[in-house]
Amino acid sequence: MLELWHNANSTCSQKVRIALAEKGLNWTSHHVNLRTFEQLDAQFLALNPAGMVPVLRHDGRVLRESLVINEYLDDVFPQPALRPADAYARARMREWTLYIAEEPTWAIKAPSYQKNLRPVLAGTKSAEQFEAIAARMPHRENARRWVRAATDGFTREELDVELARLARTLDRMQAALDEHAWLADQTYSLADVDMAPFVHRLAALGEGAMIEMRPRVADWYARMRARPAFARAMGFRPD
Amino acid sequence: MLELWHNANSTCSQKVRIALAEKGLNWTSHHVNLRTFEQLDAQFLALNPAGMVPVLRHDGRVLRESLVINEYLDDVFPQPALRPADAYARARMREWTLYIAEEPTWAIKAPSYQKNLRPVLAGTKSAEQFEAIAARMPHRENARRWVRAATDGFTREELDVELARLARTLDRMQAALDEHAWLADQTYSLADVDMAPFVHRLAALGEGAMIEMRPRVADWYARMRARPAFARAMGFRPD
């Protein structure tokens, strides 16, 4: 039995939902409402002390970290394969999935929070009340970003720094796609699965021009959107 | 043919040297002198634009990121195995190797720089000259730390923040070692290989008491030190 603790709009949850959909697996949804801070409930913290979605439970065994979960799914449900057969291409895939976890995952947060969280949070509580909520968040750097979005908001200059980081990610994609059809190799892999939510989020934030000006990336994104697994995973809505 | 661009004292280089030694592989050493900034030479940046050691070249193919390199070595040279056979234990191993790359790798830097770099750098150049060198470092956060160590030095309070992070890493190890003999499983794996240089560095920084007060960690560290591969990898000295 597969159970996923996740959120409809969390990019790291989307990564795992794409992998599950590519493999045609059935799973039980435990939707975690991040706006009411269910990720900070004792019940959820027992599953992941870091207070982060997604968490997968497979036959009672708990897994954390979206890139680790996706490799596990490919280990346990090997068809269709989401890792290249060649060891060197597999290493390139892992270089991508690590880079995605370290770079776009964090660069996307300020622009996302500003556009999606700020309109629903700003003015609803005092700065002290927001700080009190943030004090419960185990990830300190993310707590700082969250308070910023809820109170003063990010400056245009700060958002531009993050968008410049994401532009470098797209440049790196463009260079890789000059070499092969998908990010790690000629075949579709977890590198593509893990990257897709971030490119999609950029488009949703109104930054589609950043994608369109890089033709290989635009073509990759069109091929991603055409995959039924992508549509199913990104279209998930809680009951 | 295996070639490694690395540095004797770099923790991430040590991770890869342990894996190579465990597998009994012969490799050609390209020692990168970090004190004369060879990692910022055009020749090295062509291998790794991030300007970081280690880099492995295997039959002409270039690999970066120590955790990715170590999984590659286990893919290509499967004996002796350094990943658990069970998929769930393998996922736990990857949760460790990711955590090591994200947390102790960065927490160890300020205490290391203060103790090892500061005595040889401080007073040798002006702050402006140090800033000019740092401006060439692709990793901005690390460049900031390096300038700090070379100029004012870190405060006791700042160092204590980093040591508290490392104490939490040791707590996490202690909890895992309560469950099984090695970090990911009953068998030795890349989780242990990747962690060993950080625990060893803590001891070298005079923080051995942090290890000794956690008996499972102290026992694990003694078992690591007893491995010939550990001694060979950590004892590497350039010609």
Short mmCIF file of C-alpha atoms in Angstrom, two decimals:
data_model
loop_
_atom_site.label_atom_id
_atom_site.label_comp_id
_atom_site.label_asym_id
_atom_site.label_seq_id
_atom_site.Cartn_x
_atom_site.Cartn_y
_atom_site.Cartn_z
CA MET A 1 0.00 0.00 0.00
CA LEU A 2 1.32 3.43 -1.04
CA GLU A 3 0.32 6.55 0.90
CA LEU A 4 1.48 10.07 0.11
CA TRP A 5 1.44 13.05 2.46
CA HIS A 6 1.64 15.96 0.08
CA ASN A 7 0.19 19.28 -1.04
CA ALA A 8 -1.43 20.08 -4.39
CA ASN A 9 0.81 23.13 -5.03
CA SER A 10 4.10 22.01 -3.49
CA THR A 11 6.73 21.57 -6.20
CA CYS A 12 8.43 18.70 -4.34
CA SER A 13 5.06 16.93 -3.95
CA GLN A 14 4.49 17.40 -7.67
CA LYS A 15 7.81 15.65 -8.43
CA VAL A 16 6.65 12.53 -6.61
CA ARG A 17 3.13 12.63 -8.10
CA ILE A 18 4.65 12.70 -11.61
CA ALA A 19 6.79 9.63 -10.84
CA LEU A 20 3.79 7.78 -9.36
CA ALA A 21 1.70 8.65 -12.43
CA GLU A 22 4.43 7.61 -14.89
CA LYS A 23 4.43 4.20 -13.24
CA GLY A 24 0.64 3.97 -13.18
CA LEU A 25 0.61 3.35 -9.43
CA ASN A 26 -2.44 3.76 -7.21
CA TRP A 27 -1.88 5.63 -3.96
CA THR A 28 -3.83 6.99 -1.03
CA SER A 29 -3.74 10.77 -0.67
CA HIS A 30 -3.19 12.51 2.66
CA HIS A 31 -3.45 16.15 1.66
CA VAL A 32 -1.49 18.42 4.03
CA ASN A 33 -2.94 21.93 4.26
CA LEU A 34 0.13 24.16 4.45
CA ARG A 35 -2.00 27.29 4.99
CA THR A 36 -3.40 25.94 8.25
CA PHE A 37 0.09 24.60 9.14
CA GLU A 38 -0.85 20.94 9.24
CA GLN A 39 2.82 20.24 8.40
CA LEU A 40 3.64 21.48 11.94
CA ASP A 41 1.15 19.16 13.70
CA ALA A 42 2.72 16.58 16.01
CA GLN A 43 1.19 13.82 13.89
CA PHE A 44 2.96 15.02 10.76
CA LEU A 45 6.23 15.89 12.53
CA ALA A 46 6.36 12.27 13.70
CA LEU A 47 6.52 11.29 10.01
CA ASN A 48 9.00 14.02 9.08
CA PRO A 49 10.69 16.04 11.85
CA ALA A 50 11.70 18.60 9.19
CA GLY A 51 8.00 19.50 8.75
CA MET A 52 8.22 19.23 4.97
CA VAL A 53 6.06 17.50 2.37
CA PRO A 54 6.14 15.06 0.63
CA VAL A 55 6.37 11.91 2.74
CA LEU A 56 5.70 8.47 1.24
CA ARG A 57 4.68 5.43 3.27
CA HIS A 58 4.99 2.09 1.51
CA ASP A 59 3.70 -0.95 3.41
CA GLY A 60 4.30 0.94 6.66
CA ARG A 61 7.84 2.12 5.85
CA VAL A 62 8.30 5.89 5.81
CA LEU A 63 10.38 7.73 3.18
CA ARG A 64 11.30 11.41 3.05
CA GLU A 65 12.98 13.73 0.50
CA SER A 66 11.39 13.81 -2.92
CA LEU A 67 14.52 12.84 -4.87
CA VAL A 68 15.10 9.86 -2.57
CA ILE A 69 11.43 8.84 -2.84
CA ASN A 70 11.58 8.96 -6.65
CA GLU A 71 14.70 6.72 -6.79
CA TYR A 72 12.98 4.34 -4.37
CA LEU A 73 9.88 4.16 -6.59
CA ASP A 74 12.13 3.29 -9.54
CA ASP A 75 13.92 0.63 -7.45
CA VAL A 76 10.71 -1.04 -6.28
CA PHE A 77 8.53 -0.52 -9.37
CA PRO A 78 11.10 -0.71 -12.17
CA GLN A 79 8.68 -0.44 -15.11
CA PRO A 80 8.63 1.88 -16.95
CA ALA A 81 12.25 2.70 -16.05
CA LEU A 82 12.88 6.31 -15.01
CA ARG A 83 16.68 5.96 -14.75
CA PRO A 84 19.04 5.55 -17.71
CA ALA A 85 20.49 2.05 -18.14
CA ASP A 86 24.00 3.44 -18.67
CA ALA A 87 25.91 4.18 -15.44
CA TYR A 88 27.40 7.44 -16.68
CA ALA A 89 24.02 8.76 -17.84
CA ARG A 90 22.62 7.68 -14.47
CA ALA A 91 25.32 9.77 -12.74
CA ARG A 92 24.37 12.75 -14.93
CA MET A 93 20.74 12.16 -13.87
CA ARG A 94 21.79 12.23 -10.20
CA GLU A 95 23.85 15.37 -10.75
CA TRP A 96 20.59 16.94 -12.01
CA THR A 97 18.34 15.67 -9.23
CA LEU A 98 20.84 16.90 -6.60
CA TYR A 99 21.20 20.28 -8.35
CA ILE A 100 17.40 20.61 -8.50
CA ALA A 101 17.14 19.91 -4.75
CA GLU A 102 19.87 22.46 -3.98
CA GLU A 103 19.16 25.30 -6.42
CA PRO A 104 15.76 25.83 -8.14
CA THR A 105 13.93 24.34 -5.13
CA TRP A 106 15.12 27.32 -3.06
CA ALA A 107 15.25 29.98 -5.78
CA ILE A 108 11.56 29.51 -6.63
CA LYS A 109 10.35 30.10 -3.06
CA ALA A 110 10.43 33.90 -2.80
CA PRO A 111 8.68 34.49 -6.17
CA SER A 112 6.13 31.75 -5.34
CA TYR A 113 5.45 33.03 -1.83
CA GLN A 114 5.13 36.61 -3.06
CA LYS A 115 2.57 35.71 -5.71
CA ASN A 116 0.64 32.88 -4.01
CA LEU A 117 0.99 33.25 -0.24
CA ARG A 118 1.26 37.01 0.23
CA PRO A 119 -2.24 37.84 -1.15
CA VAL A 120 -3.90 35.41 1.29
CA LEU A 121 -1.68 36.13 4.35
CA ALA A 122 -0.80 39.84 4.35
CA GLY A 123 -2.87 41.85 6.83
CA THR A 124 -4.56 38.82 8.40
CA LYS A 125 -2.31 38.79 11.50
CA SER A 126 0.21 41.04 13.23
CA ALA A 127 3.94 40.69 12.56
CA GLU A 128 4.28 39.20 16.07
CA GLN A 129 1.62 36.58 15.32
CA PHE A 130 3.36 35.62 12.05
CA GLU A 131 6.69 35.38 13.92
CA ALA A 132 5.08 33.12 16.52
CA ILE A 133 3.87 30.74 13.79
CA ALA A 134 7.26 30.85 12.03
CA ALA A 135 9.01 29.99 15.31
CA ARG A 136 7.42 26.53 15.04
CA MET A 137 8.86 25.88 11.55
CA PRO A 138 11.91 23.56 11.79
CA HIS A 139 13.48 24.96 8.59
CA ARG A 140 14.75 28.37 9.76
CA GLU A 141 15.67 29.82 6.38
CA ASN A 142 12.26 28.95 4.99
CA ALA A 143 10.55 30.38 8.08
CA ARG A 144 12.35 33.68 7.43
CA ARG A 145 11.10 33.73 3.82
CA TRP A 146 7.57 32.93 4.92
CA VAL A 147 7.48 35.81 7.46
CA ARG A 148 8.85 38.15 4.81
CA ALA A 149 6.10 37.21 2.35
CA ALA A 150 3.42 37.62 5.07
CA THR A 151 4.65 40.99 6.36
CA ASP A 152 6.69 43.46 4.25
CA GLY A 153 6.85 41.35 1.10
CA PHE A 154 9.96 40.91 -1.02
CA THR A 155 11.40 43.88 -2.91
CA ARG A 156 11.58 43.84 -6.71
CA GLU A 157 15.36 43.65 -6.39
CA GLU A 158 15.21 40.59 -4.13
CA LEU A 159 12.83 38.81 -6.49
CA ASP A 160 15.11 39.63 -9.44
CA VAL A 161 18.04 37.94 -7.66
CA GLU A 162 16.00 34.73 -7.42
CA LEU A 163 14.78 34.98 -11.02
CA ALA A 164 18.40 35.40 -12.15
CA ARG A 165 19.26 32.14 -10.35
CA LEU A 166 16.36 30.45 -12.14
CA ALA A 167 17.55 31.91 -15.47
CA ARG A 168 20.91 30.19 -14.87
CA THR A 169 19.02 26.93 -14.26
CA LEU A 170 17.26 27.36 -17.63
CA ASP A 171 20.64 28.10 -19.29
CA ARG A 172 21.99 24.87 -17.84
CA MET A 173 18.95 23.02 -19.21
CA GLN A 174 19.37 24.61 -22.65
CA ALA A 175 23.04 23.46 -22.76
CA ALA A 176 22.12 19.89 -21.74
CA LEU A 177 19.26 19.75 -24.25
CA ASP A 178 21.70 20.77 -26.98
CA GLU A 179 23.44 17.45 -26.26
CA HIS A 180 20.50 15.07 -25.85
CA ALA A 181 16.68 14.98 -26.10
CA TRP A 182 16.10 14.90 -22.35
CA LEU A 183 18.08 16.45 -19.49
CA ALA A 184 20.31 13.51 -18.54
CA ASP A 185 20.23 11.45 -21.70
CA GLN A 186 18.40 10.58 -24.93
CA THR A 187 15.72 9.01 -22.75
CA TYR A 188 13.30 10.56 -20.30
CA SER A 189 14.41 10.17 -16.66
CA LEU A 190 13.99 11.37 -13.08
CA ALA A 191 16.04 14.46 -14.05
CA ASP A 192 13.09 15.56 -16.21
CA VAL A 193 10.49 14.46 -13.65
CA ASP A 194 12.20 16.40 -10.86
CA MET A 195 12.71 19.56 -12.95
CA ALA A 196 9.24 19.79 -14.49
CA PRO A 197 7.42 21.42 -11.52
CA PHE A 198 9.90 24.30 -11.39
CA VAL A 199 9.62 25.21 -15.06
CA HIS A 200 5.83 24.90 -14.80
CA ARG A 201 5.83 27.18 -11.73
CA LEU A 202 7.88 29.81 -13.59
CA ALA A 203 5.23 29.81 -16.32
CA ALA A 204 2.46 30.08 -13.71
CA LEU A 205 4.25 33.05 -12.12
CA GLY A 206 4.02 34.92 -15.44
CA GLU A 207 7.66 34.28 -16.37
CA GLY A 208 6.92 32.22 -19.48
CA ALA A 209 9.11 34.54 -21.57
CA MET A 210 12.16 33.17 -19.72
CA ILE A 211 11.23 29.75 -21.09
CA GLU A 212 10.26 30.86 -24.59
CA MET A 213 13.56 32.67 -25.18
CA ARG A 214 15.36 29.32 -24.78
CA PRO A 215 14.01 27.19 -27.64
CA ARG A 216 15.33 23.82 -26.41
CA VAL A 217 13.79 24.43 -22.98
CA ALA A 218 10.49 25.55 -24.53
CA ASP A 219 10.41 22.40 -26.64
CA TRP A 220 11.24 20.22 -23.58
CA TYR A 221 8.46 21.93 -21.61
CA ALA A 222 5.97 21.27 -24.44
CA ARG A 223 6.99 17.59 -24.46
CA MET A 224 6.59 17.44 -20.67
CA ARG A 225 3.11 19.02 -20.81
CA ALA A 226 2.07 16.49 -23.45
CA ARG A 227 2.72 13.57 -21.08
CA PRO A 228 -0.46 12.21 -19.46
CA ALA A 229 1.47 11.67 -16.19
CA PHE A 230 2.37 15.35 -16.05
CA ALA A 231 -1.24 16.46 -16.57
CA ARG A 232 -2.51 14.03 -13.97
CA ALA A 233 0.11 14.96 -11.35
CA MET A 234 -0.08 18.73 -11.80
CA GLY A 235 -3.86 18.70 -12.02
CA PHE A 236 -4.29 17.03 -8.64
CA ARG A 237 -6.87 18.78 -6.46
CA PRO A 238 -7.72 17.75 -2.88
CA ASP A 239 -11.32 16.64 -2.18
CA MET B 1 41.44 4.87 -16.37
CA LEU B 2 40.37 6.69 -13.20
CA GLU B 3 41.66 10.19 -12.46
CA LEU B 4 40.75 12.24 -9.42
CA TRP B 5 41.08 16.00 -9.04
CA HIS B 6 41.01 16.45 -5.29
CA ASN B 7 42.68 17.94 -2.23
CA ALA B 8 44.24 16.07 0.68
CA ASN B 9 42.23 17.98 3.32
CA SER B 10 38.90 18.51 1.54
CA THR B 11 36.16 16.49 3.27
CA CYS B 12 34.33 15.86 -0.01
CA SER B 13 37.55 14.62 -1.62
CA GLN B 14 38.05 12.30 1.37
CA LYS B 15 34.58 10.78 0.79
CA VAL B 16 35.57 9.74 -2.72
CA ARG B 17 39.04 8.51 -1.69
CA ILE B 18 37.42 6.24 0.94
CA ALA B 19 35.07 4.74 -1.68
CA LEU B 20 37.98 4.20 -4.12
CA ALA B 21 40.04 2.54 -1.38
CA GLU B 22 37.15 0.29 -0.25
CA LYS B 23 36.95 -1.00 -3.81
CA GLY B 24 40.70 -1.40 -4.12
CA LEU B 25 40.81 0.75 -7.26
CA ASN B 26 43.94 2.35 -8.65
CA TRP B 27 43.63 5.98 -9.67
CA THR B 28 45.76 8.85 -10.88
CA SER B 29 45.96 11.81 -8.53
CA HIS B 30 45.65 15.41 -9.69
CA HIS B 31 46.15 17.29 -6.46
CA VAL B 32 44.45 20.72 -6.53
CA ASN B 33 46.17 23.27 -4.29
CA LEU B 34 43.27 25.25 -2.79
CA ARG B 35 45.64 27.69 -1.06
CA THR B 36 47.04 28.88 -4.39
CA PHE B 37 43.49 28.79 -5.86
CA GLU B 38 44.16 26.17 -8.49
CA GLN B 39 40.42 25.38 -8.28
CA LEU B 40 39.80 28.77 -9.95
CA ASP B 41 42.17 28.14 -12.87
CA ALA B 42 40.49 28.04 -16.28
CA GLN B 43 41.72 24.47 -16.73
CA PHE B 44 39.96 23.29 -13.60
CA LEU B 45 36.82 25.39 -14.15
CA ALA B 46 36.47 23.61 -17.51
CA LEU B 47 36.10 20.36 -15.54
CA ASN B 48 33.81 21.87 -12.89
CA PRO B 49 32.37 25.35 -13.44
CA ALA B 50 31.47 25.43 -9.73
CA GLY B 51 35.20 25.49 -8.90
CA MET B 52 34.87 22.68 -6.35
CA VAL B 53 36.81 19.47 -5.75
CA PRO B 54 36.49 16.53 -6.19
CA VAL B 55 36.10 15.76 -9.89
CA LEU B 56 36.45 12.20 -11.22
CA ARG B 57 37.31 11.35 -14.81
CA HIS B 58 36.68 7.77 -15.86
CA ASP B 59 37.80 6.82 -19.36
CA GLY B 60 37.44 10.46 -20.38
CA ARG B 61 33.98 11.00 -18.87
CA VAL B 62 33.80 13.72 -16.20
CA LEU B 63 31.81 13.37 -12.98
CA ARG B 64 31.15 15.98 -10.30
CA GLU B 65 29.56 16.00 -6.82
CA SER B 66 31.05 13.55 -4.34
CA LEU B 67 27.80 11.74 -3.53
CA VAL B 68 27.07 11.25 -7.23
CA ILE B 69 30.64 10.05 -7.86
CA ASN B 70 30.38 7.50 -5.03
CA GLU B 71 27.11 6.03 -6.38
CA TYR B 72 28.72 5.89 -9.83
CA LEU B 73 31.72 3.99 -8.46
CA ASP B 74 29.33 1.47 -6.88
CA ASP B 75 27.40 1.16 -10.17
CA VAL B 76 30.52 0.54 -12.27
CA PHE B 77 32.63 -1.39 -9.75
CA PRO B 78 29.96 -3.27 -7.80
CA GLN B 79 32.32 -5.31 -5.57
CA PRO B 80 32.48 -4.93 -2.63
CA ALA B 81 28.96 -3.44 -2.60
CA LEU B 82 28.64 -0.10 -0.82
CA ARG B 83 24.84 0.12 -1.13
CA PRO B 84 22.37 -2.07 0.78
CA ALA B 85 20.65 -4.77 -1.29
CA ASP B 86 17.24 -3.89 0.15
CA ALA B 87 15.49 -0.97 -1.61
CA TYR B 88 14.20 0.62 1.60
CA ALA B 89 17.64 0.51 3.25
CA ARG B 90 19.06 1.97 0.03
CA ALA B 91 16.56 4.85 0.33
CA ARG B 92 17.66 5.43 3.92
CA MET B 93 21.25 5.46 2.66
CA ARG B 94 20.34 8.14 0.09
CA GLU B 95 18.51 10.17 2.72
CA TRP B 96 21.84 10.16 4.63
CA THR B 97 24.06 11.03 1.67
CA LEU B 98 21.74 13.92 0.72
CA TYR B 99 21.58 15.14 4.32
CA ILE B 100 25.39 15.00 4.57
CA ALA B 101 25.70 17.08 1.37
CA GLU B 102 23.20 19.64 2.66
CA GLU B 103 24.03 19.94 6.36
CA PRO B 104 27.42 18.87 7.89
CA THR B 105 29.22 19.76 4.62
CA TRP B 106 28.33 23.42 5.24
CA ALA B 107 28.31 23.45 9.05
CA ILE B 108 31.93 22.24 9.22
CA LYS B 109 33.27 25.06 7.02
CA ALA B 110 33.48 27.98 9.48
CA PRO B 111 35.17 25.92 12.26
CA SER B 112 37.53 24.35 9.69
CA TYR B 113 38.42 27.65 8.05
CA GLN B 114 38.96 29.32 11.42
CA LYS B 115 41.35 26.64 12.60
CA ASN B 116 43.12 25.66 9.37
CA LEU B 117 42.92 28.58 6.93
CA ARG B 118 42.94 31.60 9.22
CA PRO B 119 46.45 30.99 10.66
CA VAL B 120 48.01 30.83 7.17
CA LEU B 121 45.93 33.62 5.55
CA ALA B 122 45.33 36.34 8.14
CA GLY B 123 47.61 39.35 7.71
CA THR B 124 49.13 38.14 4.42
CA LYS B 125 46.98 40.43 2.23
CA SER B 126 44.70 43.44 2.61
CA ALA B 127 40.93 42.99 2.96
CA GLU B 128 40.59 44.38 -0.58
CA GLN B 129 43.02 41.79 -1.94
CA PHE B 130 41.13 38.98 -0.20
CA GLU B 131 37.84 40.34 -1.62
CA ALA B 132 39.38 40.40 -5.10
CA ILE B 133 40.32 36.72 -4.83
CA ALA B 134 36.90 35.83 -3.40
CA ALA B 135 35.18 37.61 -6.28
CA ARG B 136 36.50 34.84 -8.55
CA MET B 137 34.89 32.06 -6.45
CA PRO B 138 31.71 30.79 -8.14
CA HIS B 139 30.13 29.69 -4.84
CA ARG B 140 29.16 33.03 -3.28
CA GLU B 141 28.25 31.79 0.19
CA ASN B 142 31.53 29.96 0.49
CA ALA B 143 33.44 32.99 -0.78
CA ARG B 144 31.86 35.05 2.01
CA ARG B 145 33.02 32.49 4.62
CA TRP B 146 36.51 32.42 3.18
CA VAL B 147 36.89 36.23 3.35
CA ARG B 148 35.60 36.16 6.91
CA ALA B 149 38.21 33.60 7.96
CA ALA B 150 40.98 35.58 6.21
CA THR B 151 40.05 38.98 7.65
CA ASP B 152 38.13 39.43 10.96
CA GLY B 153 37.72 35.74 11.74
CA PHE B 154 34.52 34.18 13.06
CA THR B 155 33.26 35.10 16.53
CA ARG B 156 32.97 32.44 19.24
CA GLU B 157 29.18 32.83 18.99
CA GLU B 158 29.18 32.18 15.23
CA LEU B 159 31.35 29.10 15.63
CA ASP B 160 29.04 27.81 18.37
CA VAL B 161 26.05 28.05 16.02
CA GLU B 162 27.86 25.77 13.55
CA LEU B 163 28.99 23.36 16.28
CA ALA B 164 25.37 23.14 17.49
CA ARG B 165 24.34 22.12 13.95
CA LEU B 166 27.06 19.44 14.00
CA ALA B 167 25.87 18.27 17.44
CA ARG B 168 22.41 17.69 15.90
CA THR B 169 24.08 15.65 13.15
CA LEU B 170 25.76 13.50 15.82
CA ASP B 171 22.38 13.12 17.62
CA ARG B 172 20.86 11.90 14.39
CA MET B 173 23.71 9.40 14.00
CA GLN B 174 23.30 8.19 17.58
CA ALA B 175 19.56 7.57 16.97
CA ALA B 176 20.24 5.65 13.74
CA LEU B 177 23.01 3.59 15.36
CA ASP B 178 20.55 2.61 18.11
CA GLU B 179 18.60 0.87 15.33
CA HIS B 180 21.37 -0.78 13.30
CA ALA B 181 25.13 -1.31 13.29
CA TRP B 182 25.84 1.21 10.52
CA LEU B 183 24.06 4.43 9.60
CA ALA B 184 21.65 3.16 6.95
CA ASP B 185 21.47 -0.52 7.77
CA GLN B 186 23.14 -3.52 9.44
CA THR B 187 25.77 -3.32 6.70
CA TYR B 188 28.38 -0.68 5.97
CA SER B 189 27.34 1.64 3.11
CA LEU B 190 27.98 4.96 1.36
CA ALA B 191 26.12 6.64 4.25
CA ASP B 192 29.07 5.72 6.48
CA VAL B 193 31.66 6.51 3.80
CA ASP B 194 30.17 9.97 3.18
CA MET B 195 29.84 10.82 6.90
CA ALA B 196 33.26 9.67 8.08
CA PRO B 197 35.30 12.75 7.00
CA PHE B 198 33.05 15.09 8.98
CA VAL B 199 33.29 13.17 12.25
CA HIS B 200 37.04 12.84 11.73
CA ARG B 201 37.31 16.60 11.13
CA LEU B 202 35.40 17.35 14.33
CA ALA B 203 37.96 15.27 16.23
CA ALA B 204 40.83 17.07 14.46
CA LEU B 205 39.30 20.42 15.43
CA GLY B 206 39.57 19.44 19.09
CA GLU B 207 35.87 18.61 19.45
CA GLY B 208 36.38 14.93 20.23
CA ALA B 209 34.30 15.30 23.41
CA MET B 210 31.20 15.83 21.20
CA ILE B 211 31.84 12.36 19.78
CA GLU B 212 32.79 10.64 23.06
CA MET B 213 29.62 11.76 24.86
CA ARG B 214 27.58 9.79 22.28
CA PRO B 215 28.68 6.17 22.81
CA ARG B 216 27.15 4.73 19.62
CA VAL B 217 28.84 7.43 17.54
CA ALA B 218 32.16 6.89 19.34
CA ASP B 219 31.93 3.16 18.64
CA TRP B 220 31.03 3.80 14.97
CA TYR B 221 34.00 6.18 14.63
CA ALA B 222 36.34 3.57 16.15
CA ARG B 223 35.06 0.98 13.64
CA MET B 224 35.57 3.49 10.79
CA ARG B 225 39.14 4.25 11.89
CA ALA B 226 39.90 0.53 12.00
CA ARG B 227 39.10 0.14 8.28
CA PRO B 228 42.23 0.06 6.09
CA ALA B 229 40.37 2.07 3.42
CA PHE B 230 39.75 4.89 5.90
CA ALA B 231 43.40 5.04 6.92
CA ARG B 232 44.57 4.99 3.32
CA ALA B 233 42.12 7.69 2.18
CA MET B 234 42.57 10.05 5.12
CA GLY B 235 46.33 9.60 5.14
CA PHE B 236 46.74 10.72 1.52
CA ARG B 237 49.51 13.29 1.12
CA PRO B 238 50.40 14.95 -2.21
CA ASP B 239 53.89 14.38 -3.59
#
